[in-house]
Amino acid sequence: PAAPATAPDGNAVYRTWTDNTGKKLDATFRGIEKGQVFLQVRNGYVYRLPLDRLSPADQEAARTLKPEGLGIPADPKLAQAAAQIDILVNAGLEKAQLKPNPLASDEQFVRRVYLDIAGRIPTSAEALEFINDTSLSKRSKVIDKLLESDGYRSHLFNYFADMMRVADQANKVRFYTYQDWLKGQIAVNEPWNKMVYTMMTADGKLLDNGATGYLLRDAGMRLDNLSLTLSTFLGANVSCAQCHDHPFADWTQHEFYEMASFFGATETYGAKGSKGGASREMRKALASIDDKRMQQQAKNVLRVNAMAVEDTGDNDLKLPDDYKYDDAKPGDAVAPKLIGWDDTAKTGLKPGAKPAAKPAAKPDSTSQSEVELRTQFAEWMTAPENPRFAMTIANRLWKRAFGVGVREPVTDLDDPEASVNPPLLRHLAAEMVRLNFDMKQFMRLLYNTQTYQREATSYELADTTPYLFPGPILRRMSAEQAWDSCATLVVGTDLDTFKSHRGEQYTDVMKIDFGGSASPEEIKSQIEGAIAGMRQYGGNGGTPKAKGKKKRPMKQPETGEDAEDLTLAP
């Protein structure tokens, strides 16, 4: 046999296997099942060979040797891709003279994988089914099963809802259509780049197009929304550059405004009623309502209908009045301009580099060009060639699986070389692109690594000591995991079938038709109907109250914040 050598998972040795024709294969033994021998070569690929194809001596070895490692993916290419990640992790551990944690037991693994993928603990029947399974690929099979479950979809929604600050209510409007849109994207496994592109370019009413919810979450706050967009999707921590040149990163205030200019022709405070004759019809209908309480309720209904993303054709972004740098004057119009990254630079940020998308329009361009600004920004941001887009989501999903990112914080990737394992981070970004931003396939890859299937690290992590991933870190359950796990003990697997889709019902109740043929009287009638329906959503999180229960009237303030005018004046 060949001299022992470390295998991709850091816990195995190689030997030379010979078939009955004399051909040799240097591989580690992964197990034997149903007359098939599984051998993993140095690049991680797993060969499945009939037992009787091996030499008599190696057939005997396959029957008597203990398999190295735990579990193998049924797909040999998946095994190879997972092994490449293990190789990079183990290289980082070896450089630091550290060893990986032992492989987790089946009992540890089944609890972890249910919590991480489905967001709940397994039932006793599910746990025993897995533990009693003797298949070599049982870990891979339970991963596949859970990734196709309703639990996976609801748990991933919770993750993205936190990441993108999805709320039941914001700006005094319920965002149920946004929630339902995001759930639908996860259900069909929409690629991450397409999902983000849709959010960046969405327009229309929130009631009609849930994807507008991302921009409307920060309605009327372009700069804040851009700052969050760059940190969330590109790992660019640029919030300081809203007010001054960034003190710690290579971002200037002028560059920040150049990026914000891509949204300078986009209106996200729809209550102004900037499009069509809707605002006039709103005013007429509102003026015809005498009752003060009902008038305030009508304003609330109109606020919901006015929440929209609209491209105005007029890029009105200007530098702030207190702008103090020599490259421009306060109040100057700002031409949209994309930035780029140069990974050879220490900071990783190189303003003015060639963008992945076409050049931005000039400030004096036609309205049609201005309308395309958001599209240009979305194409640039989500392009596979953008080195930060794939890296940011890969780093975030790695943290979701292991408890800590390769680069922390996940909102600051300006210098990938500052990560604990730069080759691993770059490889994860490349894998995200190779998989076409398929989040389910990417998570399948991470869960099938030996690194993920090791025992958790339970000691307290020091702030200054890099964590090199001998295994996942031990974590407390999230609030949602704890709740769903308790519910699992009561209702079992039926928990995963409970769904909340309130967008369509909310739209049916609240939407007003301001079409050109609708008279003020007809609009008033629709508003009154919406007011009656709106009471369903008072005090119980937006779920219509059951018939027969006493309804508590909603208190409608006549002064203060909720009673403010909706700027319905001309």
XYZ file of C-alpha atoms in Angstrom:
570
model
C 0.000 0.000 0.000
C 0.997 3.608 -0.550
C 2.344 5.661 2.332
C -0.454 7.127 4.481
C -1.441 10.703 3.591
C -4.108 13.077 4.788
C -7.348 12.855 2.835
C -9.581 15.832 1.934
C -11.515 15.610 5.200
C -8.351 15.599 7.322
C -9.354 12.356 9.001
C -8.437 9.595 6.568
C -5.507 7.869 4.901
C -4.913 6.763 1.333
C -3.952 3.355 0.036
C -3.363 2.021 -3.432
C -6.257 -0.043 -4.773
C -5.823 -2.468 -7.682
C -8.512 -3.802 -9.974
C -8.523 -7.256 -11.575
C -6.734 -5.925 -14.694
C -3.839 -4.471 -12.715
C -4.912 -0.812 -12.877
C -4.182 1.123 -9.698
C -6.023 3.934 -7.896
C -4.655 5.922 -4.978
C -7.732 6.574 -2.833
C -9.212 6.517 0.627
C -11.878 3.933 1.474
C -15.309 5.438 2.016
C -17.285 2.242 2.425
C -19.066 -0.646 0.754
C -22.786 -0.900 0.089
C -24.873 -3.258 -2.062
C -21.839 -4.714 -3.784
C -20.414 -1.266 -4.595
C -17.135 0.078 -3.203
C -16.758 3.847 -2.700
C -13.228 5.225 -3.117
C -12.341 8.931 -2.854
C -9.287 10.207 -4.724
C -7.125 13.179 -3.819
C -9.170 15.792 -5.670
C -12.246 14.675 -3.747
C -14.046 12.775 -6.516
C -15.741 9.604 -5.288
C -15.560 6.512 -7.509
C -18.216 3.829 -7.203
C -16.802 0.453 -8.292
C -18.305 -3.042 -8.290
C -16.640 -5.083 -5.543
C -15.802 -7.924 -7.919
C -13.850 -5.548 -10.139
C -11.139 -5.248 -7.469
C -8.287 -7.661 -6.986
C -8.966 -10.504 -4.502
C -6.738 -8.816 -1.877
C -8.553 -5.497 -2.209
C -11.946 -7.188 -2.134
C -10.964 -8.613 1.219
C -9.699 -5.203 2.355
C -13.010 -3.587 1.375
C -14.908 -6.184 3.434
C -12.764 -5.694 6.530
C -11.598 -2.057 6.542
C -13.474 0.528 8.555
C -14.662 3.389 6.320
C -12.811 6.668 6.798
C -15.023 9.619 7.586
C -18.772 9.608 7.950
C -21.136 9.624 5.022
C -20.696 10.232 1.322
C -22.876 12.235 -1.072
C -24.562 10.048 -3.647
C -23.436 12.511 -6.333
C -19.670 12.049 -6.942
C -19.325 15.618 -8.250
C -20.933 16.972 -5.091
C -18.503 14.885 -3.052
C -15.635 16.387 -5.012
C -16.869 19.967 -4.557
C -17.379 19.436 -0.818
C -13.906 17.911 -0.525
C -12.351 20.989 -2.132
C -13.828 23.121 0.632
C -12.551 20.673 3.260
C -9.075 20.847 1.713
C -9.001 24.644 2.018
C -10.324 24.577 5.588
C -7.767 21.983 6.622
C -4.958 23.924 4.963
C -5.832 26.869 7.176
C -5.920 24.644 10.259
C -2.592 23.022 9.418
C -0.944 26.403 8.888
C -2.044 27.381 12.388
C -1.004 23.943 13.725
C -4.565 23.126 14.702
C -6.583 19.946 14.220
C -10.199 19.568 13.099
C -12.814 18.475 15.597
C -13.861 14.807 15.594
C -16.772 13.931 13.344
C -20.152 14.409 15.002
C -22.192 11.397 16.031
C -25.423 10.589 14.233
C -27.378 11.880 17.238
C -25.533 15.203 17.127
C -25.765 15.506 13.363
C -29.477 14.810 12.999
C -30.409 17.446 15.574
C -28.077 19.995 13.988
C -29.180 19.448 10.418
C -32.879 19.692 11.275
C -32.315 22.930 13.184
C -30.128 24.424 10.459
C -32.253 23.465 7.458
C -35.830 23.110 8.714
C -35.533 25.451 11.704
C -36.732 22.901 14.242
C -35.622 19.788 16.097
C -36.540 16.412 14.574
C -39.397 14.408 16.000
C -38.427 11.212 17.787
C -39.617 9.210 14.768
C -37.500 11.304 12.386
C -34.441 11.011 14.611
C -34.766 7.234 14.996
C -35.368 6.754 11.279
C -32.074 8.479 10.562
C -30.070 6.840 13.355
C -31.240 3.346 12.400
C -30.483 3.861 8.701
C -27.382 1.833 7.763
C -26.834 3.479 4.373
C -23.458 5.072 3.710
C -25.161 8.084 2.168
C -27.804 8.624 4.852
C -26.442 12.026 5.821
C -26.572 13.212 2.253
C -30.093 11.793 1.882
C -31.476 13.594 4.950
C -29.888 16.840 3.723
C -31.632 16.422 0.360
C -34.920 15.579 2.065
C -34.832 18.649 4.295
C -33.816 20.995 1.485
C -37.022 20.046 -0.318
C -39.207 20.505 2.761
C -41.605 23.285 3.719
C -39.474 23.765 6.813
C -36.497 24.759 4.650
C -38.544 27.394 2.879
C -40.001 28.918 6.037
C -36.642 28.873 7.859
C -34.842 30.525 4.936
C -37.589 33.144 4.789
C -36.949 33.958 8.454
C -33.247 34.368 7.662
C -33.792 36.702 4.723
C -36.520 38.589 6.576
C -33.968 39.448 9.275
C -31.279 40.243 6.717
C -33.489 42.624 4.711
C -35.510 43.968 7.665
C -38.815 42.617 6.385
C -41.585 43.669 8.767
C -45.315 43.228 9.048
C -45.690 46.984 9.084
C -43.475 49.894 8.045
C -44.300 53.496 7.179
C -47.796 52.822 8.594
C -48.457 50.290 5.827
C -48.589 46.506 6.055
C -46.018 44.747 3.874
C -47.822 41.444 3.409
C -47.389 41.471 -0.383
C -43.611 41.864 0.071
C -43.563 38.920 2.468
C -45.569 36.756 0.100
C -43.345 37.697 -2.831
C -40.205 36.726 -0.908
C -41.778 33.436 0.191
C -42.699 32.718 -3.419
C -39.151 33.394 -4.600
C -37.792 30.933 -2.041
C -40.438 28.337 -2.916
C -39.391 28.269 -6.584
C -35.704 28.503 -5.624
C -35.176 31.701 -7.602
C -31.433 32.361 -8.010
C -30.115 35.013 -5.650
C -28.879 37.341 -8.409
C -32.275 37.328 -10.136
C -34.107 37.888 -6.859
C -31.975 40.907 -5.964
C -32.178 42.273 -9.521
C -35.965 42.148 -9.310
C -35.992 44.046 -6.010
C -33.687 46.737 -7.388
C -35.754 47.294 -10.554
C -39.306 46.734 -9.273
C -41.874 49.470 -9.771
C -45.569 50.022 -9.256
C -47.794 49.755 -6.197
C -46.827 47.698 -3.192
C -50.310 46.152 -3.356
C -49.676 45.044 -6.946
C -45.982 44.171 -6.866
C -44.562 42.788 -3.638
C -40.992 43.141 -4.942
C -41.286 46.915 -4.483
C -41.273 46.269 -0.745
C -37.481 46.362 -0.572
C -37.200 49.974 -1.754
C -40.409 51.035 0.009
C -39.074 49.700 3.311
C -37.055 52.937 3.366
C -39.591 55.103 1.554
C -38.333 58.632 1.059
C -34.822 57.768 2.314
C -32.676 57.168 -0.767
C -29.310 57.564 0.922
C -30.128 55.276 3.843
C -31.515 52.655 1.477
C -28.405 52.765 -0.713
C -26.150 52.424 2.321
C -28.078 49.350 3.447
C -28.127 47.966 -0.101
C -24.353 48.200 -0.456
C -23.632 46.659 2.945
C -26.281 43.926 2.607
C -25.555 42.762 -0.939
C -21.939 43.836 -1.529
C -20.423 43.851 1.948
C -19.471 47.513 1.460
C -19.721 49.366 4.756
C -20.201 52.898 3.429
C -22.701 54.517 5.795
C -20.111 57.077 6.955
C -19.740 58.318 3.376
C -23.268 59.741 3.415
C -21.956 62.684 5.427
C -18.184 62.768 4.789
C -15.328 60.817 3.242
C -15.081 57.427 4.916
C -12.334 57.524 7.580
C -11.429 53.822 7.345
C -12.275 52.776 3.769
C -11.475 54.103 0.320
C -14.898 55.720 -0.155
C -15.477 59.453 -0.649
C -18.727 61.279 -0.069
C -18.829 62.260 -3.740
C -18.533 58.605 -4.805
C -21.376 57.696 -2.498
C -23.589 60.349 -4.106
C -22.562 59.151 -7.564
C -23.881 55.706 -6.633
C -27.017 57.208 -5.081
C -27.649 59.059 -8.330
C -28.752 55.767 -9.894
C -31.862 56.169 -7.730
C -32.182 59.909 -8.300
C -35.023 59.486 -10.795
C -36.899 57.043 -8.573
C -39.684 58.176 -6.263
C -40.334 55.924 -3.266
C -42.688 58.113 -1.284
C -45.835 57.312 -3.165
C -48.103 59.215 -0.792
C -47.238 62.302 -2.857
C -49.352 60.833 -5.641
C -46.839 61.844 -8.279
C -48.197 59.805 -11.177
C -51.389 60.178 -13.201
C -54.620 61.656 -11.870
C -54.789 59.501 -8.777
C -53.922 62.375 -6.424
C -56.785 64.536 -7.774
C -59.280 61.717 -7.378
C -57.961 61.042 -3.866
C -58.528 64.677 -2.886
C -62.031 64.737 -4.314
C -63.024 61.515 -2.562
C -61.457 62.648 0.716
C -63.226 66.024 0.585
C -66.597 64.313 0.181
C -66.264 62.504 3.537
C -67.629 64.615 6.400
C -67.091 62.342 9.378
C -63.673 63.168 10.905
C -62.997 59.651 12.114
C -63.888 58.151 8.768
C -61.826 60.820 7.033
C -58.751 59.740 9.009
C -59.467 56.113 8.194
C -59.809 57.099 4.532
C -56.368 58.723 4.704
C -54.969 55.447 6.007
C -56.537 53.561 3.106
C -55.182 56.088 0.628
C -51.715 55.876 2.192
C -51.689 52.133 1.507
C -52.761 52.667 -2.099
C -50.225 55.433 -2.619
C -47.201 53.377 -1.556
C -45.422 52.823 -4.851
C -42.070 52.934 -6.623
C -42.230 55.315 -9.574
C -39.592 56.395 -12.100
C -40.151 60.104 -12.668
C -37.728 60.710 -15.547
C -36.067 63.507 -13.585
C -32.816 62.752 -11.759
C -32.968 65.306 -8.952
C -30.086 64.089 -6.769
C -27.779 66.887 -5.659
C -24.893 67.205 -3.260
C -25.903 68.341 0.238
C -25.816 71.996 1.210
C -22.985 71.372 3.662
C -20.716 69.597 1.145
C -17.177 70.719 2.011
C -14.775 69.097 -0.472
C -12.994 70.792 -3.386
C -14.130 68.397 -6.131
C -17.624 69.917 -6.312
C -19.869 72.592 -4.841
C -22.806 72.224 -2.446
C -26.036 71.659 -4.345
C -24.336 70.478 -7.543
C -26.154 67.864 -9.609
C -24.444 64.471 -9.409
C -23.843 62.264 -12.446
C -24.354 58.540 -11.775
C -21.119 56.585 -11.770
C -20.323 52.985 -10.819
C -17.347 51.928 -8.740
C -15.306 48.781 -9.129
C -12.941 46.618 -7.139
C -9.306 45.805 -7.675
C -8.295 42.860 -5.498
C -4.633 43.705 -5.899
C -5.180 46.811 -3.807
C -4.866 46.556 -0.058
C -8.295 48.052 0.549
C -9.904 46.083 -2.262
C -11.801 49.192 -3.433
C -10.796 50.994 -6.586
C -13.081 53.910 -7.590
C -13.574 54.472 -11.284
C -12.788 50.929 -12.426
C -14.585 49.617 -15.479
C -18.118 48.610 -14.405
C -19.684 45.281 -15.240
C -22.697 47.057 -16.735
C -22.849 49.711 -19.459
C -21.759 53.270 -18.543
C -24.274 55.338 -16.642
C -26.362 58.034 -18.261
C -25.263 61.661 -18.057
C -27.190 64.153 -15.898
C -28.628 65.907 -18.985
C -29.723 62.685 -20.698
C -33.256 62.047 -21.872
C -35.934 60.872 -19.478
C -35.840 57.405 -21.046
C -32.156 57.083 -20.136
C -32.914 58.242 -16.609
C -35.573 55.572 -16.228
C -32.918 52.966 -17.029
C -30.599 54.040 -14.202
C -31.836 51.495 -11.695
C -31.540 48.781 -14.312
C -27.924 49.725 -14.921
C -27.211 49.652 -11.204
C -28.924 46.260 -10.798
C -27.021 44.766 -13.750
C -23.725 45.976 -12.321
C -24.426 44.872 -8.765
C -25.701 41.365 -9.539
C -23.311 40.543 -12.387
C -21.231 37.367 -11.895
C -18.194 39.503 -12.723
C -18.832 41.730 -9.700
C -16.351 40.226 -7.224
C -18.256 41.326 -4.134
C -21.813 40.234 -4.924
C -21.163 36.480 -4.970
C -18.614 36.724 -2.160
C -21.012 38.563 0.156
C -23.885 36.079 -0.078
C -21.455 33.132 0.069
C -19.923 34.544 3.250
C -23.373 35.164 4.748
C -24.574 31.634 4.021
C -21.326 30.196 5.376
C -21.983 32.055 8.619
C -25.543 30.706 8.631
C -24.164 27.143 8.515
C -21.115 27.544 10.771
C -22.032 30.387 13.116
C -19.280 32.788 12.040
C -18.244 34.166 8.657
C -14.943 33.613 6.921
C -14.807 37.419 7.008
C -16.402 39.305 9.877
C -18.428 41.398 9.968
C -20.335 40.122 6.954
C -21.246 43.721 6.093
C -17.588 44.660 5.463
C -15.805 42.831 2.645
C -13.736 45.706 1.299
C -10.562 43.765 2.126
C -11.038 40.009 1.536
C -7.395 39.448 2.459
C -8.316 40.398 6.016
C -10.487 37.272 6.288
C -9.332 34.303 8.370
C -8.898 32.183 5.223
C -8.710 34.267 2.004
C -8.355 31.255 -0.359
C -11.477 29.706 1.178
C -13.443 32.958 0.837
C -12.456 33.354 -2.815
C -13.320 29.716 -3.491
C -16.760 30.061 -1.907
C -17.460 33.087 -4.114
C -16.383 31.113 -7.186
C -18.639 28.213 -6.179
C -21.607 30.572 -5.833
C -21.008 31.754 -9.404
C -20.453 28.182 -10.654
C -23.787 27.182 -9.141
C -25.491 30.173 -10.817
C -26.427 31.693 -7.460
C -28.609 28.701 -6.603
C -28.854 29.044 -2.825
C -30.251 25.577 -2.282
C -27.372 23.960 -4.175
C -24.863 26.124 -2.343
C -26.267 25.153 1.053
C -26.355 21.484 -0.048
C -22.647 21.812 -0.787
C -21.831 23.297 2.631
C -23.892 20.749 4.550
C -22.135 17.865 2.764
C -18.664 18.971 3.822
C -16.859 17.050 6.499
C -16.183 20.439 8.106
C -19.905 20.967 8.705
C -20.368 17.374 9.926
C -17.781 17.700 12.690
C -18.496 18.215 16.356
C -19.299 21.781 17.300
C -16.720 23.941 19.006
C -18.086 24.679 22.468
C -15.407 26.914 23.960
C -15.839 30.688 24.085
C -14.296 32.399 21.075
C -11.799 35.147 21.849
C -12.424 38.448 20.072
C -8.887 38.666 18.730
C -8.366 35.005 17.798
C -9.408 34.021 14.257
C -11.735 31.037 14.068
C -10.445 28.610 11.434
C -13.408 26.204 11.390
C -12.371 22.931 13.006
C -16.169 22.493 12.978
C -19.254 24.689 13.398
C -19.461 26.752 16.565
C -21.999 25.946 19.257
C -24.893 28.404 19.085
C -28.081 29.161 20.915
C -31.292 28.577 19.001
C -32.813 31.609 17.368
C -36.197 32.711 18.687
C -37.883 31.114 15.664
C -35.997 27.831 16.121
C -36.922 27.672 19.802
C -40.586 28.415 19.078
C -40.850 25.925 16.213
C -39.009 23.258 18.208
C -41.466 23.626 21.097
C -44.328 23.481 18.602
C -42.814 20.318 17.091
C -43.157 18.607 20.470
C -46.875 19.415 20.390
C -47.973 18.994 16.758
C -45.079 17.050 15.235
C -44.315 17.333 11.540
C -47.644 19.076 10.871
C -45.859 22.230 11.987
C -44.227 22.579 8.559
C -47.612 22.745 6.827
C -48.720 25.917 8.611
C -48.296 28.860 6.246
C -49.134 32.527 6.360
C -49.975 34.178 3.037
C -51.836 37.398 3.721
C -50.865 39.547 0.745
C -53.663 38.599 -1.632
C -56.332 38.951 1.046
C -54.929 42.291 2.187
C -54.864 43.568 -1.400
C -58.464 42.493 -1.978
C -59.534 44.479 1.073
C -57.433 47.612 0.632
C -56.935 48.231 -3.093
C -58.767 51.179 -4.643
C -59.284 51.503 -8.409
C -58.371 55.033 -9.471
C -58.971 54.325 -13.137
C -59.943 57.157 -15.428
C -63.569 56.001 -15.562
C -64.005 55.901 -11.773
C -65.995 58.831 -10.416
C -65.348 60.403 -6.993
C -68.544 58.754 -5.742
C -67.348 55.331 -6.889
C -63.955 55.909 -5.322
C -65.636 57.036 -2.105
C -67.675 53.830 -2.079
C -64.513 51.766 -2.549
C -62.823 53.657 0.277
C -65.757 53.002 2.599
C -65.594 49.319 1.708
C -61.865 49.287 2.398
C -62.410 51.003 5.755
C -64.875 48.276 6.723
C -62.423 45.613 5.623
C -59.479 47.355 7.264
C -60.975 46.754 10.698
C -60.105 43.089 10.202
C -56.458 44.026 10.573
C -56.720 45.908 13.844
C -54.901 44.584 16.904
C -54.211 41.005 15.804
C -51.281 41.210 13.411
C -53.348 41.478 10.263
C -55.283 38.203 10.426
C -59.039 38.640 9.965
C -60.924 38.099 13.204
C -63.070 35.020 13.537
C -66.788 35.477 13.163
C -68.743 35.621 16.402
C -65.950 37.262 18.394
C -66.514 40.704 19.789
C -64.636 43.293 17.777
C -62.837 45.981 19.710
C -63.060 49.314 17.863
C -59.808 50.832 16.655
C -58.857 54.130 18.209
C -58.302 56.653 15.440
C -56.316 59.714 16.580
C -57.317 63.006 15.037
C -54.022 64.714 15.791
C -50.415 63.664 15.971
C -48.329 61.525 13.701
C -51.067 59.204 12.448
C -53.313 62.092 11.581
C -50.813 63.943 9.393
C -51.819 65.063 5.936
C -50.748 62.737 3.126
C -49.498 65.662 0.987
C -52.512 65.181 -1.247
C -52.532 68.866 -2.126
C -51.431 69.816 -5.645
